[in-house]
Coordinates of C-alpha atoms in Angstrom, one line a residue:
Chain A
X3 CA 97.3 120.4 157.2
X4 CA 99.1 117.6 154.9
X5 CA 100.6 114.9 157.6
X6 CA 103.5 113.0 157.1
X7 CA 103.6 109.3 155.6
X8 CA 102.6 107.0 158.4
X9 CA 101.7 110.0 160.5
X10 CA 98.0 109.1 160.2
X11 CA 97.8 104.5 160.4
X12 CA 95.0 102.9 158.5
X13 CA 93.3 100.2 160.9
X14 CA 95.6 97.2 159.3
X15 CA 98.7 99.0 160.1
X16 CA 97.6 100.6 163.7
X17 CA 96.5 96.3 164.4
X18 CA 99.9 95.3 162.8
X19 CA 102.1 97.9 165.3
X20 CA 99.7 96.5 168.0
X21 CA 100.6 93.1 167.6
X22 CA 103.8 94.5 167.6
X23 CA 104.0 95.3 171.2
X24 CA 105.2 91.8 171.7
X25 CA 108.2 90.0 169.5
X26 CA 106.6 88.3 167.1
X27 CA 107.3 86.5 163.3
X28 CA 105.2 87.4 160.4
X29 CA 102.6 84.3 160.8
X30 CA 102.2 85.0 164.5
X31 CA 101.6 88.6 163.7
X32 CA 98.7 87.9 161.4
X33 CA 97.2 85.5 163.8
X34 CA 97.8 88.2 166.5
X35 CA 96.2 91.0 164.6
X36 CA 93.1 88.6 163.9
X37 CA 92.6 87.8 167.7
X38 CA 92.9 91.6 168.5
X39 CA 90.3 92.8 165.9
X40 CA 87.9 89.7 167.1
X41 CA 88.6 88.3 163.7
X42 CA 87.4 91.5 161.6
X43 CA 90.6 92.4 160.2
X44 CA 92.3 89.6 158.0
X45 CA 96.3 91.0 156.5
X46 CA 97.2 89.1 153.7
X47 CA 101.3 88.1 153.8
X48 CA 101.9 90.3 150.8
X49 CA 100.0 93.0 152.7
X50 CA 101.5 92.5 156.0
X51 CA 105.7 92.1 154.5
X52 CA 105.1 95.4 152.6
X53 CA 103.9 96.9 156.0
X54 CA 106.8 95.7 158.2
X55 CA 109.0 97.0 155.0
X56 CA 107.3 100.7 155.7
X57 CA 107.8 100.5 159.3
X58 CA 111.0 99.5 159.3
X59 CA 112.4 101.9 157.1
X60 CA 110.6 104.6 159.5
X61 CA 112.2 102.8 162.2
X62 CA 108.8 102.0 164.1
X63 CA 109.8 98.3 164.3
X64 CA 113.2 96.9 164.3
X65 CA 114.5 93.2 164.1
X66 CA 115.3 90.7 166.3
X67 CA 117.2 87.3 165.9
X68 CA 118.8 87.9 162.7
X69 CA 121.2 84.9 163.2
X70 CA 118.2 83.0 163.3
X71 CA 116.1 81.7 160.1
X72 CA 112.7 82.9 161.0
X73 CA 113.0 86.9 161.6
X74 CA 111.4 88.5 164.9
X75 CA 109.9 91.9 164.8
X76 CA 108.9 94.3 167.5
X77 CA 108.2 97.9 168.1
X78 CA 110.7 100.4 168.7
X79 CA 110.2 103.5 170.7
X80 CA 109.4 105.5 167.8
X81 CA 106.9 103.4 166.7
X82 CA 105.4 103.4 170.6
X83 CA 105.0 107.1 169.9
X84 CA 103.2 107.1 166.7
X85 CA 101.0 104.1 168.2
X86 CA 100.2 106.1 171.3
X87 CA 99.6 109.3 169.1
X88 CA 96.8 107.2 166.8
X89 CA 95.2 106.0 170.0
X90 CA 94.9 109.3 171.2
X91 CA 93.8 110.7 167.9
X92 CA 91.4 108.0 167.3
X93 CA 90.3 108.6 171.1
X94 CA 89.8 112.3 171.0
X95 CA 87.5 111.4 168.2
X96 CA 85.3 109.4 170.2
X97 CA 84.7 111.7 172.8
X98 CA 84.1 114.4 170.3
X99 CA 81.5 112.3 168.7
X100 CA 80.2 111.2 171.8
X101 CA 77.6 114.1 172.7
X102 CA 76.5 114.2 169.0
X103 CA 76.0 110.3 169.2
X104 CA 74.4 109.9 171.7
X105 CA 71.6 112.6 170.9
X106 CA 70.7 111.0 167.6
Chain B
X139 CA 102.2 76.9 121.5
X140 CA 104.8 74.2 121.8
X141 CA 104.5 70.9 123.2
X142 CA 107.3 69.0 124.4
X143 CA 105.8 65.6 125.9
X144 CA 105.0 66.8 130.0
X145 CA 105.5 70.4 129.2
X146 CA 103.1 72.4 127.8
X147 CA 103.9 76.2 127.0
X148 CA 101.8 79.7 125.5
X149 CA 102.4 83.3 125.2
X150 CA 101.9 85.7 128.0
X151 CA 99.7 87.9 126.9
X152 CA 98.7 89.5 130.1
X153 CA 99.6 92.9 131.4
X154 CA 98.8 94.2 134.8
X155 CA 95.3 95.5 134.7
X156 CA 94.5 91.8 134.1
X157 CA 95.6 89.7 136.5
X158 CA 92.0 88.8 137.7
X159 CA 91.4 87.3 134.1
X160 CA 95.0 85.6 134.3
X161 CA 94.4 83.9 137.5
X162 CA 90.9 82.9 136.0
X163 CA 92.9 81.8 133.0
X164 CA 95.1 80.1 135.5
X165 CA 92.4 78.2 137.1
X166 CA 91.0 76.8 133.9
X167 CA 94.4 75.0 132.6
X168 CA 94.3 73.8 135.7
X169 CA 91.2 72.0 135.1
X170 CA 92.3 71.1 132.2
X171 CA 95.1 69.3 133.6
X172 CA 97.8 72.1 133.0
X173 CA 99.6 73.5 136.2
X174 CA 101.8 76.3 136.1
X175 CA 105.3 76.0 136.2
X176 CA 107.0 78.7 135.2
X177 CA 106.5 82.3 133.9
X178 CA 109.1 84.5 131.8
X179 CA 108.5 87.7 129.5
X180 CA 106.8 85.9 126.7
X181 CA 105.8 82.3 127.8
X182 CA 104.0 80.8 130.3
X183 CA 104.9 77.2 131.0
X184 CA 102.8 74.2 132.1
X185 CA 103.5 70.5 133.7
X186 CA 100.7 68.4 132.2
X187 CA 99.2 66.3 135.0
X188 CA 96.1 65.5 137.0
X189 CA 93.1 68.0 136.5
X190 CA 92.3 70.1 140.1
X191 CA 90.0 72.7 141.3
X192 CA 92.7 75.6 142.2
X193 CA 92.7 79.1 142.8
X194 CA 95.1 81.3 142.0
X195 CA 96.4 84.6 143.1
X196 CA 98.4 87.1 141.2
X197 CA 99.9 90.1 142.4
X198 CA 102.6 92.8 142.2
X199 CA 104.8 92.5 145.0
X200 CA 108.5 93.9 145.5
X201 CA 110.7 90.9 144.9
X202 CA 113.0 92.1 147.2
X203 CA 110.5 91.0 150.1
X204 CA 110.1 87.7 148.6
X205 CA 112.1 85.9 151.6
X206 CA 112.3 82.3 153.2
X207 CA 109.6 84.3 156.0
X208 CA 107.8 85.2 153.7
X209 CA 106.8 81.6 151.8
X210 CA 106.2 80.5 155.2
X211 CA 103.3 83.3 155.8
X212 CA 101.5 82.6 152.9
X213 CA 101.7 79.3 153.2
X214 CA 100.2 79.4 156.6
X215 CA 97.8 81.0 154.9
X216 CA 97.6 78.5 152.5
X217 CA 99.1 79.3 149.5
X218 CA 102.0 77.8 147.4
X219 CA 104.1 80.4 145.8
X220 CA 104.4 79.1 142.4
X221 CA 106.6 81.2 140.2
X222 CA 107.6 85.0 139.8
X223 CA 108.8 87.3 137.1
X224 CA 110.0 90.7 138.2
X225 CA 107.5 91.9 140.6
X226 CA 104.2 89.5 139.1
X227 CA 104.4 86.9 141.5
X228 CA 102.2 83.7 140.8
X229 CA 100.5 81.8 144.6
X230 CA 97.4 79.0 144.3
X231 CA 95.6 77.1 146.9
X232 CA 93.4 74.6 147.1
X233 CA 91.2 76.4 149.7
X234 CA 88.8 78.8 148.2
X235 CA 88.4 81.2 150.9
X236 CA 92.1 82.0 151.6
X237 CA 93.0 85.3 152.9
X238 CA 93.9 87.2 149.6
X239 CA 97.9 87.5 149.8
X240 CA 97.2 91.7 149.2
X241 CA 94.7 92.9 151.2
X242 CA 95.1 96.8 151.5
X243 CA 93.8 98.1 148.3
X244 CA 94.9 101.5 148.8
X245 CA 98.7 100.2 149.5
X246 CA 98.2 98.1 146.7
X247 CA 97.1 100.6 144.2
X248 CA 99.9 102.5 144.8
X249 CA 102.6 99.6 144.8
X250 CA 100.7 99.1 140.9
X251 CA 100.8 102.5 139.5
X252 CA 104.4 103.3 141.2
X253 CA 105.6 99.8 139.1
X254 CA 103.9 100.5 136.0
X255 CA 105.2 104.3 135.4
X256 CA 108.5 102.9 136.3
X257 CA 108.6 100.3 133.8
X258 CA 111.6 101.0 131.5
X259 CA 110.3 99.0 128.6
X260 CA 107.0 100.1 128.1
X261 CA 107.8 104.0 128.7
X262 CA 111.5 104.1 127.4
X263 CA 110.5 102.6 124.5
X264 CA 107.4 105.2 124.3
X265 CA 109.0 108.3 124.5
X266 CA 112.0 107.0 122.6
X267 CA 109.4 106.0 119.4
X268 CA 107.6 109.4 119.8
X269 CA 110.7 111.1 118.8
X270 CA 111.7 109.5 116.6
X271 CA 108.6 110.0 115.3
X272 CA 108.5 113.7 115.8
X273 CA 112.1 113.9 114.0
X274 CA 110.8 112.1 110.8
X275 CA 107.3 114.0 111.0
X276 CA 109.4 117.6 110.5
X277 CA 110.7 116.3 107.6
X278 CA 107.6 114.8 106.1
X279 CA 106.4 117.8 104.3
X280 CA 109.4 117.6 102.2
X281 CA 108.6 114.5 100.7
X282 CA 107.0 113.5 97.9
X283 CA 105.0 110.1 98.7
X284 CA 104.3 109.8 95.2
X285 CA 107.7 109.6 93.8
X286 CA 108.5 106.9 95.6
X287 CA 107.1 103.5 93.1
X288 CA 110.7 103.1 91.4
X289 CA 112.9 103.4 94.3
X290 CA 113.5 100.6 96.5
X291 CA 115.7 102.4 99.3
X292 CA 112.6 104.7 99.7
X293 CA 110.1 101.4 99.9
X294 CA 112.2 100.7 102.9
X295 CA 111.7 103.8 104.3
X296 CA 107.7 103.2 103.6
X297 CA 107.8 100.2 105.3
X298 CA 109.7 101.5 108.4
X299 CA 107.2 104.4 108.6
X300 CA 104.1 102.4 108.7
X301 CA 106.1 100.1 111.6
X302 CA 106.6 103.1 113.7
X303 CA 102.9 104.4 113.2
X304 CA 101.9 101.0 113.8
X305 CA 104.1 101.0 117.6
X306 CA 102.6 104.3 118.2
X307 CA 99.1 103.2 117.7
X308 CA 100.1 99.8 119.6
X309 CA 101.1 102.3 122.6
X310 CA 98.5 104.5 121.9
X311 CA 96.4 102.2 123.0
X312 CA 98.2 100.6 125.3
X313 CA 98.3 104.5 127.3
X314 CA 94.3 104.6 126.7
X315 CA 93.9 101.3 128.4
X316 CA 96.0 102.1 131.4
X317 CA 94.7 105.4 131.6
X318 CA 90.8 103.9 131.4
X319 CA 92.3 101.1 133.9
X320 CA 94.2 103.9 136.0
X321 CA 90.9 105.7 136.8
X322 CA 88.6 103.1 137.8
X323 CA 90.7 101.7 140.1
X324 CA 91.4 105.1 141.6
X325 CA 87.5 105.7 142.0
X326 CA 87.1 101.9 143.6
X327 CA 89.9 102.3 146.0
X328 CA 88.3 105.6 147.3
X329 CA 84.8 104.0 148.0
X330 CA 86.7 101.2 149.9
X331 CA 86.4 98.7 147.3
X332 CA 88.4 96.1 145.5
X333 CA 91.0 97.1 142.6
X334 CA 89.2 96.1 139.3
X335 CA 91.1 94.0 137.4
X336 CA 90.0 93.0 134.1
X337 CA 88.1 89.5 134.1
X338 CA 88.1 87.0 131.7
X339 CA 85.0 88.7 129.9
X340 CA 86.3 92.4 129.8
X341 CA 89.4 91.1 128.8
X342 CA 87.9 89.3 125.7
X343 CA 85.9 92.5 124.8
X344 CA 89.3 94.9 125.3
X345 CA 91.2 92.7 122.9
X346 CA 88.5 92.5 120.1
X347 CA 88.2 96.3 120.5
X348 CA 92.4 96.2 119.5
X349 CA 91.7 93.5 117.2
X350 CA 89.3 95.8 115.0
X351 CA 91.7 98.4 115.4
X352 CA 94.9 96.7 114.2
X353 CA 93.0 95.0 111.6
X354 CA 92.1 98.8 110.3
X355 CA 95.5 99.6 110.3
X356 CA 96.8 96.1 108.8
X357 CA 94.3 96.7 105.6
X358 CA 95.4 100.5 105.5
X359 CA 99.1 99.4 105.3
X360 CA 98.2 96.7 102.7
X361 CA 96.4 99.6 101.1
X362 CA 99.1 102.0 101.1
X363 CA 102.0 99.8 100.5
X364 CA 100.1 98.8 97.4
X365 CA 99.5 102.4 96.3
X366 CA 103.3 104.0 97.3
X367 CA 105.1 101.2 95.9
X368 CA 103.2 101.3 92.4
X369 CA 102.9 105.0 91.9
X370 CA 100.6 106.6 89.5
X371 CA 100.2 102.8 88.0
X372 CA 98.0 101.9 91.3
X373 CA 95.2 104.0 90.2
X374 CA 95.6 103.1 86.5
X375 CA 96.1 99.3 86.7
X376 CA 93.0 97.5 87.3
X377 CA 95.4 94.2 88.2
X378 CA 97.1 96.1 90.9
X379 CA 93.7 96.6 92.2
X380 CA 92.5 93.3 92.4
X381 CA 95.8 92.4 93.5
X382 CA 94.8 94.1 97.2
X383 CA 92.2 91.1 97.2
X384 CA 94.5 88.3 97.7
X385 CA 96.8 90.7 100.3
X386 CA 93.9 91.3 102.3
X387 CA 93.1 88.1 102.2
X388 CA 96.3 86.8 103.3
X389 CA 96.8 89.6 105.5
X390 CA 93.6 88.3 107.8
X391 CA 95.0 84.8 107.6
X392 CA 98.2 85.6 109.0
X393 CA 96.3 87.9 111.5
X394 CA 93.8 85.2 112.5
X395 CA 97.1 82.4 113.4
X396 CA 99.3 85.4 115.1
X397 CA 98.8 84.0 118.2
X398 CA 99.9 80.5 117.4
X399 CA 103.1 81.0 115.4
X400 CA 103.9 84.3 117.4
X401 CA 104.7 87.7 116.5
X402 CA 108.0 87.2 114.9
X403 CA 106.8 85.1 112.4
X404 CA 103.3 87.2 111.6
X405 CA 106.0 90.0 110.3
X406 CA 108.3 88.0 108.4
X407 CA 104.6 86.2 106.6
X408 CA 103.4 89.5 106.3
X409 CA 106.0 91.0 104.6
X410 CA 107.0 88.3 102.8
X411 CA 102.9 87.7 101.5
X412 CA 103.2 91.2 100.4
X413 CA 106.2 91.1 98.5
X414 CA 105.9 88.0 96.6
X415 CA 101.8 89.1 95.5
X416 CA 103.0 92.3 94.4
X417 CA 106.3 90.8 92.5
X418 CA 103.2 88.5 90.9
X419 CA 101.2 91.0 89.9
X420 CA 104.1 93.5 88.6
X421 CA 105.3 90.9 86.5
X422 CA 102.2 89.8 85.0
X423 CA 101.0 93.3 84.5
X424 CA 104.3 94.0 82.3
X425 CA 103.9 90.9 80.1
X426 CA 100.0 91.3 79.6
X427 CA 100.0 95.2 80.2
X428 CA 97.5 95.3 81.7
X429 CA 96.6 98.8 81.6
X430 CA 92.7 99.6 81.6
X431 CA 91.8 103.2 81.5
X432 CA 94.1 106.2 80.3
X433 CA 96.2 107.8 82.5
X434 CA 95.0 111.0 83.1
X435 CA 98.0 112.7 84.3
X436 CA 99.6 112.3 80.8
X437 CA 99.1 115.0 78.2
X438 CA 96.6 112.9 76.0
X439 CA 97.5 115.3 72.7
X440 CA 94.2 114.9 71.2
X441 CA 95.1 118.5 69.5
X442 CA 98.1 119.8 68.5
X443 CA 99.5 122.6 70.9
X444 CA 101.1 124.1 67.8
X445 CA 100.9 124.3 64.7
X446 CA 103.2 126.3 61.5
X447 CA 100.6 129.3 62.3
X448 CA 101.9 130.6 65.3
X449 CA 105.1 131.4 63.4
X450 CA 103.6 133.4 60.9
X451 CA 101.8 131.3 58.3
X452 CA 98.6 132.8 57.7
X453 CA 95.5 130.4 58.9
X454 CA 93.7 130.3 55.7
X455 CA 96.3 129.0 53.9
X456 CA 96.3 125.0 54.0
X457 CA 98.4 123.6 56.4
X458 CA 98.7 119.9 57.2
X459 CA 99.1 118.9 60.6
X460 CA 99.3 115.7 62.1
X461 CA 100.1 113.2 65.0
X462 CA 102.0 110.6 64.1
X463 CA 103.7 107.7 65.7
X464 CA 102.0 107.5 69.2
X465 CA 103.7 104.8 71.5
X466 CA 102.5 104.3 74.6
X467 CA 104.1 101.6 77.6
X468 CA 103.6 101.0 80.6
X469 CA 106.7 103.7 81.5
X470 CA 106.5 106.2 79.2
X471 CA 104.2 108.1 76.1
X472 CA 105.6 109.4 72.4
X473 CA 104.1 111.7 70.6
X474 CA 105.2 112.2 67.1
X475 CA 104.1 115.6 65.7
X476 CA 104.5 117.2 62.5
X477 CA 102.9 120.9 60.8
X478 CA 103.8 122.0 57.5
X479 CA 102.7 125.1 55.8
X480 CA 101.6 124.1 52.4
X481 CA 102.4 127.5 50.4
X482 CA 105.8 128.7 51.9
X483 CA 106.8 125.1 52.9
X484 CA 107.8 126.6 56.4
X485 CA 108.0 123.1 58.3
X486 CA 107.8 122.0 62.4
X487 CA 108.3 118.9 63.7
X488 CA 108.5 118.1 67.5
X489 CA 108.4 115.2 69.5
X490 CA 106.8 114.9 73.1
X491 CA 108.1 112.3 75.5
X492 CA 106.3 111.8 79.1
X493 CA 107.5 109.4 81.5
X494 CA 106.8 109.7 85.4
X495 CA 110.5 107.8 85.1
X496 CA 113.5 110.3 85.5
X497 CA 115.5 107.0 84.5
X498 CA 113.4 106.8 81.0
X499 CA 113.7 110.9 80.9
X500 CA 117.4 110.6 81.2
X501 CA 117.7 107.9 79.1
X502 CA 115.5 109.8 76.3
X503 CA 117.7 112.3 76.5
X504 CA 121.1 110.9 75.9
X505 CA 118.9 108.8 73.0
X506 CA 118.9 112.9 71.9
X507 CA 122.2 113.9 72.8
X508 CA 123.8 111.5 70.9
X509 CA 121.8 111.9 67.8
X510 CA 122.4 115.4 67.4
X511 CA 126.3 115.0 68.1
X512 CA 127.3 116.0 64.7
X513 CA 125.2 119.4 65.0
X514 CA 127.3 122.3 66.1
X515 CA 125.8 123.8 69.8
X516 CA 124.0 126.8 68.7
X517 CA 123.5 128.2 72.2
X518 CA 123.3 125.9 75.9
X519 CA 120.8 126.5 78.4
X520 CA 118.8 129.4 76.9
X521 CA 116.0 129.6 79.4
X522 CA 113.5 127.4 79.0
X523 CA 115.3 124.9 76.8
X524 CA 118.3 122.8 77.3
X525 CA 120.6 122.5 74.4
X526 CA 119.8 124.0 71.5
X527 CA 121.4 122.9 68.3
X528 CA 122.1 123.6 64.2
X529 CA 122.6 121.9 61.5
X530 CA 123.9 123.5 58.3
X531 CA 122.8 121.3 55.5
X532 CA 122.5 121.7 52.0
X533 CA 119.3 123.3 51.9
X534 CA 118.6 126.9 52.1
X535 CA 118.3 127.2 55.3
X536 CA 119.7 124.9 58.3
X537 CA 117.5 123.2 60.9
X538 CA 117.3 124.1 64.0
X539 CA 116.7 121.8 66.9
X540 CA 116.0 121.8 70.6
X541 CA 115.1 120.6 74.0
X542 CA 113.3 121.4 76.9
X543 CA 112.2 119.5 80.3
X544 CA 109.0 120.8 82.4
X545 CA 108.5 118.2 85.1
X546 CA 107.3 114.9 83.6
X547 CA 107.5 115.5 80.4
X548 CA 110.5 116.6 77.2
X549 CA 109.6 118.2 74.1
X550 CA 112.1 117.6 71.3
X551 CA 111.1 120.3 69.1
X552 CA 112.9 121.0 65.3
X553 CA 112.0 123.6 63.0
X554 CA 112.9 124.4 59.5
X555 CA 112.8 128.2 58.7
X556 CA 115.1 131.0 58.2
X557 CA 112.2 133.6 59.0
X558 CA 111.7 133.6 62.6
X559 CA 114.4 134.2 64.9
X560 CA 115.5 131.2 66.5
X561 CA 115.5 132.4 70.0
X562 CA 111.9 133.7 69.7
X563 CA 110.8 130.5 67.9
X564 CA 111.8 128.5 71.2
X565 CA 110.2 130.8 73.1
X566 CA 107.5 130.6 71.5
X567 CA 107.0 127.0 71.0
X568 CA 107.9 126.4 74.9
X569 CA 104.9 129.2 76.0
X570 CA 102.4 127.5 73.5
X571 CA 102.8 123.9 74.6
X572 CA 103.7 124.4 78.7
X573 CA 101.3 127.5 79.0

């Protein structure tokens, strides 16, 4: 069954809306997402403003501190939801695999 | 490529299935002392100054995103934003293992292909070319492309032709590439791999492929323009032949600078080589004329087509027939021809004018008009023949005279008789000669 955009995150998006769990600007957010991927996953700034374009047009992050220079970003509750729901996707594919796994 | 003191500029000539070879193109001016300044739709532009070891990035990136917040990112990162036009934005570093500044290749091959299909330029200009195109090719069988050597309004329409074929082929090829490009990348991003850009190398080898095909159509319009505007006298003219030499040549000299005194100028040289070499040759091939074999397509009139026997003289009986007064230019041919029956004295004499000139047809025939003003009109527009005209003189019997045009070529024809009918004379004489 087709899903909907942003229904199913790649890993550089499901890190980004991580990260996003706290109120953070874009250069703390790639430092973030680097620190929670052990320093596997790298986002470019051209990657990462294109991303926070997506989500907040899907209104899984919103903005903070607009009267300041430097915009905040952090995850709204539809964005919690859609987090959650990879987690639990990418979860129920662990445990599905786990049996198979661990018997090769 | 101009130079103005500390500014040093060339033409962009980059598309976007090559920014890998622009950055690497980037990377070398800088070594060369050259550091980008500025980018617009034609140029890019230099500051001339100390020679580093850079890398550059360049990338498609919606301008609208290009905020204060962003800079700062990517300059965490490392990178200077340098320029931008439209969505190509321009970033270098000194550090060689920088984060790349786009580093989802699937979002990033969709951010490409979504830009390119929505570029007006390329794709309005496109479809708006192929029909125009299509309206001119419904009206193509209609025209006679041979005609044309005499008429400049029609030279015009020539040239603008081979233009338009020339922009299709340019986006002909331009489509191919993308398409080629298009594929690839689609195929990379699905393995997980990096977009493939053209490099420096593939790059070189795409535009020599174009270069061998524009140069095929640059000696085909040389070619053509050559044959179209000089007709018939193309194939007959062994100076209009050699002529192509010097165009050709020219042609690959003006192809060969293109990229150093631009596009605008490689037309107006073009065009301009061709006309002054073919006014050069025209002119000395009318004061030497200059023609070296026959031209076929004229009626050569090694025999008479008829003679005082097909109007009743017997065969045996001697007849004298002759052609007389041949003049042949570079426009038209004259025959002169004359058959006399030597017993009843029954007399023909007709002339045959062939010119691939309706001007020298037209003018021939006023010429005829006007000489037989003083003849009463015997009968207008019988068939075949034009005007038809007699003269009562003091002889036994008047002469008769008349015209007819079959494509190319008018025969004057006279007779001298009172025997045959005049009507079936004509008729007669118009069958024999035109078949």
């Amino acid at each position: 069954m087709p899903r909907k955009s942003l229904q199913t995150l790649s890993e550089p998006m499901y890190y980004v809306l991580m990260a996003l769990t706290k109120e953070l600007y874009g250069t703390e957010i790639m430092n973030e997402v680097r620190r929670l991927s052990g320093g596997r996953i790298k986002i470019g700034p051209g990657t990462l403003y294109t991303m926070l374009d997506k989500f907040y047009s899907a209104d899984l992050i919103e903005r903070t501190n607009l009267s300041l220079a430097t915009k905040r970003y952090i995850i709204t509750e539809e964005g919690k939801r859609v987090l959650k729901e990879e987690y639990q996707r990418l979860n129920t594919m662990i445990l599905d695999g786990k049996n198979v796994m661990e018997g090769l | 490529m101009a130079r103005d003191k500390n500014i040093f500029k060339e033409n962009m000539t980059f598309d976007y299935t090559e920014l890998t070879a622009l950055c690497e193109h980037l990377k070398i001016r800088e070594r060369e002392g050259k550091r980008l300044k500025g980018i617009d739709k034609h140029n890019l532009t230099y500051d001339i100054c100390e020679p580093r070891d850079m890398r550059y990035s360049a990338v498609i990136f919606n301008i609208d995103l290009m905020h204060k917040d962003f800079i700062a990112s990517c300059e965490h990162e490392g990178w200077e934003y340098v320029t931008s036009h439209n969505e190509l934005c321009i970033f270098r570093t000194k550090n060689p293992d920088a984060t790349e500044i786009m580093t989802d290749e699937k979002d990033y091959f969709k951010i490409i292909t979504k830009r390119f299909l929505l570029h007006p330029r390329f794709f309005g200009f496109s479809f708006a070319t192929i029909y125009a195109f299509l309206q001119i090719s419904q009206n193509m069988k209609n025209i006679d492309l041979k005609f044309f050597a005499p008429y400049t309004t029609d030279i015009v329409f020539i040239l603008c032709l081979f233009m338009l074929i020339f922009a299709l082929i340019v986006i002909f090829i331009k489509t191919f590439e993308y398409i080629e490009w298009y594929l690839k990348a689609k195929k990379a991003v699905r393995k997980g791999e990096k977009i493939p850009f053209l490099n420096f190398e593939e790059r070189r080898n795409k535009l020599i492929a174009r270069e061998i095909i524009y140069g095929i159509w640059l000696i085909a319009l040389y070619s053509l323009f050559a044959y179209t505007f000089l007709g018939y006298l193309a194939e007959t003219d062994i100076l209009y032949t050699i002529a192509l030499i010097p165009c050709l040549l020219s042609a690959f000299a003006i192809y060969d600078k293109r990229k150093k005194i631009g596009k605008l100028k490689t037309l107006v040289l073009s065009v301009l080589s061709i006309a002054i070499i073919m006014s050069g040759t025209y002119g000395l091939a009318i004061k030497f004329d200059t023609e070296y074999k026959e031209n076929t397509k004229i009626i050569k009139m090694e025999t008479i087509p008829f003679t005082v026997t097909h109007f009743g003289c017997k065969e045996e009986i001697k007849q004298e027939n002759e052609i007389s007064e041949y003049e042949g230019t570079r426009f038209a041919q004259f025959y002169s021809i004359d058959s006399k029956c030597t017993e009843c004295g029954k007399y023909i004499h007709y002339t045959v004018f062939v010119s691939n000139y309706p001007l020298m047809r037209k003018n021939f025939i006023e010429a005829l008009k006007k000489e037989n003003e003083r003849a009463s009109i015997y009968q207008k527009e019988n068939n075949q023949w034009s005007e038809l005209y007699q003269v009562i003189n003091e002889r036994d019997f008047p002469d008769n005279y008349g015209f007819a045009i079959k494509g190319n070529t008018i025969i004057y024809l006279s007779y001298h008789t009172s025997d045959v009918d005049t009507l079936d004379f004509f008729d007669t004489a118009y069958n024999k000669f035109f078949g």
